[in-house]
Structures are given as structure tokens and as C-alpha cells.
């Protein structure tokens, strides 16, 4: 049996660029709507459980790029040497490949002891034009990172650097499991105050089309409820109030 050690970092192919019109459309819908429309299509595990926004009011949509941490094993990879070792890992490598508008999703098993990113790395990510970071783990240098105004979703903060504890940056642009959701390079992600949702690339157009109708009738229902309408009539729409909504929409579109 071959006893050769793996060459690191493991690297996947650069995913295809997304349709910018599609990304722009997804940026206008909420993560809740994206999640609900995927659920209606039978895609049920899209919510990235755990990471929360570093600052309220941030919203992003973009192409998924991935970074995978794996458990350390001292004969293969360890955190000894800190940044001098990490600079040759997937962590540094993926940042060099980030393109404008990318969202980096990081598999770190919800570790409370792994500071996947700090000031310098987030600063470089911003300079490369990245749209945001979703980390199933923690970050460090919190005050400086906040000051960079990069949209970040994480499970919290830690004083540790990325390979100081039990994990090591192993691979990038490969499939990852982030907060219980499968994310493939080239998928899309929508993230806001409710959290982050993975939108499979082949489902993005249908999600966008379904979301447009959903958000429009919700606006109509919201207005009717504010005017005194019954919740059971307007959320969700009944066949009767759906017909009412369709008449309202036809008038709006003709104006």
C-alpha cells in the first residue's frame, strides 16, 4: 500500500462565473424567501446553521468559493509555526484566487477554537473584491475586522489563529459541509440578518422567478393586513384573495 503523504493544499477547479443578472436578482430577495422557494422544490437543507452576521443590516449574494478545514494529524499537518506554515495552506491559496463578487464559505465544524480569519486576511479579501465570508467557525481581531466593513457571518470570536487548535486549512474550491448544508463551488449564496442560504446553481433561476411573485403578493398582503384584512385571508392568499391580488397586479402593470 502506498504510504505517501497527501500533497497540500488540495485544490479544486475554479468554478464558472455566474450570470451577473442572476446574482443581481438574488441580491434583491431575502434568505428566507430563497430558503422557502428551494424547500418548495424539494431542496430542504440549504440554511447554514450557526453563523450569524457580524453586523446587522448587511446583505449579499454571490458565487460560492469554498475553504475546507480538516482535523490536524501531526504527521500530515499541524499548526506549529503559525503563519509561516499557514502561508502555504489552502487558507492563503484561496484568498489569492478570490475574484470580485465571490462569497467564501468555510467548513470549520463550528469550532470555538479556530480563528479562521483575522484582520490581515479579511483586509486582503476586501482588496481582492470579495463580497462576503460565511464561516462555520470563528474569527479573531474582532475590532479591526469590524472596522473593515466586510460582510461576515461567523459563530463568534476567538483569540486563536487558524491552525492553533484542532483544525488545519486543507483544501479549497472543493465541496464543503457548512453548518449542515452542502455547498459546491459555483453554487450561489444569499445572506442577510436571518442567516445564509445556499442556492444550488441549477436552481437559481427558478428560485428567482418564484421569489418575484412571492415577494410581490406578500407586499400586497401586508398592505391589506395593515388596512384591517384577516390574516387567514391574506397570509397565505386564499383562492379568492389570490384572484383579488391578480386583479390588483394587472392594474399596477397597466399603469
Short mmCIF file of C-alpha atoms in Angstrom, two decimals:
data_model
loop_
_atom_site.label_atom_id
_atom_site.label_comp_id
_atom_site.label_asym_id
_atom_site.label_seq_id
_atom_site.Cartn_x
_atom_site.Cartn_y
_atom_site.Cartn_z
CA UNK A 1 0.00 0.00 0.00
CA UNK A 2 1.29 3.45 -0.93
CA UNK A 3 2.24 5.31 2.25
CA UNK A 4 2.88 8.67 0.61
CA UNK A 5 1.56 11.72 2.46
CA UNK A 6 -1.01 13.91 0.71
CA UNK A 7 0.28 16.98 -1.08
CA UNK A 8 -1.37 20.06 0.41
CA UNK A 9 -3.29 22.13 -0.25
CA UNK A 10 -5.88 20.10 -2.10
CA UNK A 11 -7.29 22.25 -4.87
CA UNK A 12 -10.43 22.01 -6.96
CA UNK A 13 -11.09 23.68 -10.33
CA UNK A 14 -12.05 27.32 -10.48
CA UNK A 15 -15.87 27.41 -10.77
CA UNK A 16 -17.50 29.09 -13.74
CA UNK A 17 -18.52 32.71 -13.37
CA UNK A 18 -22.23 33.21 -12.65
CA UNK A 19 -24.63 35.25 -14.74
CA UNK A 20 -24.35 38.77 -13.26
CA UNK A 21 -28.04 39.39 -13.92
CA UNK A 22 -28.88 36.32 -11.87
CA UNK A 23 -26.66 37.45 -8.99
CA UNK A 24 -28.21 40.91 -9.08
CA UNK A 25 -31.68 39.38 -8.93
CA UNK A 26 -30.78 37.18 -5.97
CA UNK A 27 -29.33 40.18 -4.15
CA UNK A 28 -32.85 41.65 -4.05
CA UNK A 29 -34.53 38.67 -2.35
CA UNK A 30 -34.27 37.63 1.28
CA UNK A 31 -32.60 34.49 2.56
CA UNK A 32 -35.99 33.48 3.98
CA UNK A 33 -37.61 33.67 0.55
CA UNK A 34 -34.74 31.79 -1.11
CA UNK A 35 -34.94 29.07 1.55
CA UNK A 36 -38.73 28.76 1.23
CA UNK A 37 -38.68 28.54 -2.57
CA UNK A 38 -35.97 25.89 -2.52
CA UNK A 39 -37.97 23.94 0.07
CA UNK A 40 -40.96 24.05 -2.29
CA UNK A 41 -38.73 22.48 -4.95
CA UNK A 42 -37.72 19.68 -2.58
CA UNK A 43 -34.30 21.12 -1.67
CA UNK A 44 -34.61 21.21 2.12
CA UNK A 45 -31.13 21.57 3.65
CA UNK A 46 -29.95 24.95 2.42
CA UNK A 47 -29.76 27.02 5.62
CA UNK A 48 -26.26 27.33 7.05
CA UNK A 49 -26.91 26.77 10.74
CA UNK A 50 -24.66 28.53 13.23
CA UNK A 51 -23.02 31.55 11.58
CA UNK A 52 -24.62 34.87 12.47
CA UNK A 53 -23.94 38.29 10.92
CA UNK A 54 -21.12 40.28 12.44
CA UNK A 55 -23.14 43.46 11.84
CA UNK A 56 -26.87 43.90 11.31
CA UNK A 57 -28.27 45.18 8.04
CA UNK A 58 -25.74 43.52 5.73
CA UNK A 59 -26.98 41.60 2.69
CA UNK A 60 -25.04 39.79 -0.01
CA UNK A 61 -25.46 37.40 -2.90
CA UNK A 62 -22.67 35.87 -4.92
CA UNK A 63 -20.78 32.89 -6.28
CA UNK A 64 -19.71 30.30 -3.74
CA UNK A 65 -15.99 29.73 -3.24
CA UNK A 66 -15.02 27.24 -0.56
CA UNK A 67 -12.37 26.59 2.06
CA UNK A 68 -12.23 23.30 3.93
CA UNK A 69 -10.58 22.79 7.31
CA UNK A 70 -9.77 19.24 8.41
CA UNK A 71 -8.63 17.74 11.72
CA UNK A 72 -4.90 18.05 12.37
CA UNK A 73 -2.72 14.99 12.28
CA UNK A 74 0.83 15.74 13.20
CA UNK A 75 2.46 13.54 10.56
CA UNK A 76 0.50 15.35 7.84
CA UNK A 77 -0.27 18.86 9.04
CA UNK A 78 -0.10 20.76 12.31
CA UNK A 79 -0.28 24.37 13.43
CA UNK A 80 3.36 24.59 14.53
CA UNK A 81 4.99 27.63 13.01
CA UNK A 82 1.81 29.70 12.88
CA UNK A 83 1.63 31.99 9.80
CA UNK A 84 4.88 30.64 8.40
CA UNK A 85 3.15 27.31 7.94
CA UNK A 86 -0.30 28.71 7.18
CA UNK A 87 1.00 30.82 4.27
CA UNK A 88 1.48 27.55 2.33
CA UNK A 89 -2.01 26.23 3.09
CA UNK A 90 -5.42 26.40 1.47
CA UNK A 91 -6.20 29.47 3.58
CA UNK A 92 -3.65 31.67 1.84
CA UNK A 93 -4.20 29.97 -1.54
CA UNK A 94 -7.94 30.55 -1.73
CA UNK A 95 -7.51 34.23 -0.96
CA UNK A 96 -5.16 34.54 -3.93
CA UNK A 97 -7.88 33.08 -6.17
CA UNK A 98 -10.79 35.18 -4.90
CA UNK A 99 -12.46 37.22 -7.63
CA UNK A 100 -14.75 40.26 -7.32
CA UNK A 101 -18.19 39.33 -6.03
CA UNK A 102 -17.20 35.94 -4.60
CA UNK A 103 -18.58 34.72 -1.27
CA UNK A 104 -16.21 32.46 0.66
CA UNK A 105 -17.87 29.60 2.58
CA UNK A 106 -15.70 27.95 5.21
CA UNK A 107 -16.11 24.48 6.71
CA UNK A 108 -14.74 24.56 10.27
CA UNK A 109 -17.15 22.27 12.12
CA UNK A 110 -18.42 25.09 14.34
CA UNK A 111 -15.07 25.07 16.17
CA UNK A 112 -14.86 27.54 19.05
CA UNK A 113 -11.06 27.42 18.94
CA UNK A 114 -10.31 28.06 15.27
CA UNK A 115 -9.91 31.69 14.23
CA UNK A 116 -10.34 31.13 10.52
CA UNK A 117 -9.75 34.77 9.61
CA UNK A 118 -8.23 37.82 11.23
CA UNK A 119 -7.52 41.41 10.32
CA UNK A 120 -4.85 40.83 7.66
CA UNK A 121 -6.69 38.09 5.81
CA UNK A 122 -10.03 39.90 5.80
CA UNK A 123 -8.26 43.05 4.67
CA UNK A 124 -6.75 41.14 1.74
CA UNK A 125 -10.10 39.53 0.92
CA UNK A 126 -11.63 43.01 0.74
CA UNK A 127 -8.88 44.27 -1.56
CA UNK A 128 -9.50 41.33 -3.88
CA UNK A 129 -13.14 42.39 -4.19
CA UNK A 130 -14.77 39.56 -2.27
CA UNK A 131 -18.43 40.15 -1.41
CA UNK A 132 -18.52 38.40 1.97
CA UNK A 133 -17.48 35.46 4.14
CA UNK A 134 -19.60 32.79 5.82
CA UNK A 135 -17.59 30.87 8.42
CA UNK A 136 -18.80 27.77 10.27
CA UNK A 137 -16.26 28.71 12.91
CA UNK A 138 -14.76 31.83 14.44
CA UNK A 139 -12.74 34.90 13.59
CA UNK A 140 -10.18 36.91 15.55
CA UNK A 141 -9.04 40.55 15.69
CA UNK A 142 -12.70 41.43 16.07
CA UNK A 143 -12.43 45.24 16.47
CA UNK A 144 -10.21 45.61 13.40
CA UNK A 145 -12.32 43.21 11.35
CA UNK A 146 -15.48 45.15 12.23
CA UNK A 147 -13.77 48.32 11.03
CA UNK A 148 -13.20 46.79 7.58
CA UNK A 149 -16.96 46.61 6.94
CA UNK A 150 -16.71 43.29 5.12
CA UNK A 151 -19.98 41.33 5.45
CA UNK A 152 -19.14 38.33 7.64
CA UNK A 153 -21.26 35.58 9.16
CA UNK A 154 -19.49 33.55 11.85
CA UNK A 155 -20.15 31.66 15.08
CA UNK A 156 -18.25 34.19 17.17
CA UNK A 157 -14.75 35.33 18.04
CA UNK A 158 -11.63 33.67 19.45
CA UNK A 159 -8.04 34.77 20.17
CA UNK A 160 -6.71 31.70 18.31
CA UNK A 161 -5.16 31.75 14.87
CA UNK A 162 -6.44 29.36 12.20
CA UNK A 163 -4.31 26.29 12.96
CA UNK A 164 -3.66 26.89 16.66
CA UNK A 165 -6.12 24.27 17.89
CA UNK A 166 -7.50 21.11 16.31
CA UNK A 167 -8.02 22.06 12.64
CA UNK A 168 -5.86 22.82 9.61
CA UNK A 169 -6.69 24.59 6.31
CA UNK A 170 -6.74 21.62 3.97
CA UNK A 171 -8.50 22.27 0.66
CA UNK A 172 -10.20 24.94 -1.41
CA UNK A 173 -12.69 25.09 -4.28
CA UNK A 174 -13.97 21.66 -3.20
CA UNK A 175 -17.38 20.56 -1.86
CA UNK A 176 -17.83 21.52 1.79
CA UNK A 177 -20.35 20.98 4.59
CA UNK A 178 -21.03 24.35 6.21
CA UNK A 179 -23.44 24.50 9.11
CA UNK A 180 -25.13 21.29 7.99
CA UNK A 181 -25.57 22.42 4.38
CA UNK A 182 -23.73 21.08 1.35
CA UNK A 183 -22.09 23.83 -0.69
CA UNK A 184 -20.47 23.22 -4.05
CA UNK A 185 -18.05 25.65 -5.69
CA UNK A 186 -20.03 27.69 -8.18
CA UNK A 187 -23.30 27.50 -6.26
CA UNK A 188 -24.77 30.81 -5.15
CA UNK A 189 -25.42 32.09 -1.65
CA UNK A 190 -27.84 34.66 -0.25
CA UNK A 191 -27.13 36.02 3.24
CA UNK A 192 -28.78 38.67 5.40
CA UNK A 193 -29.86 39.22 9.01
CA UNK A 194 -31.69 35.87 9.05
CA UNK A 195 -28.55 33.97 8.08
CA UNK A 196 -27.04 32.41 4.96
CA UNK A 197 -28.70 30.09 2.43
CA UNK A 198 -27.01 28.05 -0.31
CA UNK A 199 -28.78 28.28 -3.68
CA UNK A 200 -27.78 25.40 -5.99
CA UNK A 201 -26.56 26.89 -9.24
CA UNK A 202 -29.06 24.97 -11.40
CA UNK A 203 -31.96 26.11 -9.21
CA UNK A 204 -31.08 29.78 -9.05
CA UNK A 205 -33.18 30.94 -12.00
CA UNK A 206 -36.30 29.09 -10.84
CA UNK A 207 -35.82 30.43 -7.31
CA UNK A 208 -35.57 33.95 -8.64
CA UNK A 209 -38.73 33.59 -10.73
CA UNK A 210 -40.71 32.11 -7.83
CA UNK A 211 -39.39 34.74 -5.45
CA UNK A 212 -40.51 37.63 -7.64
CA UNK A 213 -44.16 36.55 -7.39
CA UNK A 214 -43.85 35.63 -3.71
CA UNK A 215 -42.45 38.96 -2.61
CA UNK A 216 -44.98 40.89 -4.69
CA UNK A 217 -48.01 39.14 -3.22
CA UNK A 218 -46.52 39.47 0.25
CA UNK A 219 -46.34 43.23 -0.23
CA UNK A 220 -50.00 43.20 -1.27
CA UNK A 221 -50.96 41.02 1.73
CA UNK A 222 -49.01 43.22 4.11
CA UNK A 223 -50.90 46.28 2.91
CA UNK A 224 -54.28 44.54 3.23
CA UNK A 225 -53.50 43.33 6.76
CA UNK A 226 -52.47 46.85 7.73
CA UNK A 227 -55.87 48.01 6.41
CA UNK A 228 -57.67 45.52 8.65
CA UNK A 229 -57.84 42.38 6.50
CA UNK A 230 -57.97 38.98 8.17
CA UNK A 231 -54.68 37.09 8.48
CA UNK A 232 -56.36 33.87 7.35
CA UNK A 233 -57.50 35.60 4.16
CA UNK A 234 -54.21 37.23 3.22
CA UNK A 235 -51.42 35.05 4.59
CA UNK A 236 -51.17 33.00 2.59
CA UNK A 237 -53.62 34.07 -0.09
CA UNK A 238 -56.79 32.05 -0.48
CA UNK A 239 -58.17 31.33 -3.98
CA UNK A 240 -60.47 34.32 -3.55
CA UNK A 241 -57.80 36.76 -2.33
CA UNK A 242 -55.38 35.42 -4.91
CA UNK A 243 -57.86 36.45 -7.61
CA UNK A 244 -58.15 39.83 -5.88
CA UNK A 245 -54.37 40.15 -5.90
CA UNK A 246 -54.15 39.22 -9.59
CA UNK A 247 -56.65 41.97 -10.47
CA UNK A 248 -54.62 44.45 -8.39
CA UNK A 249 -51.39 43.39 -10.09
CA UNK A 250 -52.91 43.73 -13.56
CA UNK A 251 -53.95 47.28 -12.78
CA UNK A 252 -50.47 48.10 -11.45
CA UNK A 253 -48.74 46.65 -14.51
CA UNK A 254 -51.02 48.60 -16.89
CA UNK A 255 -50.22 51.93 -15.28
#
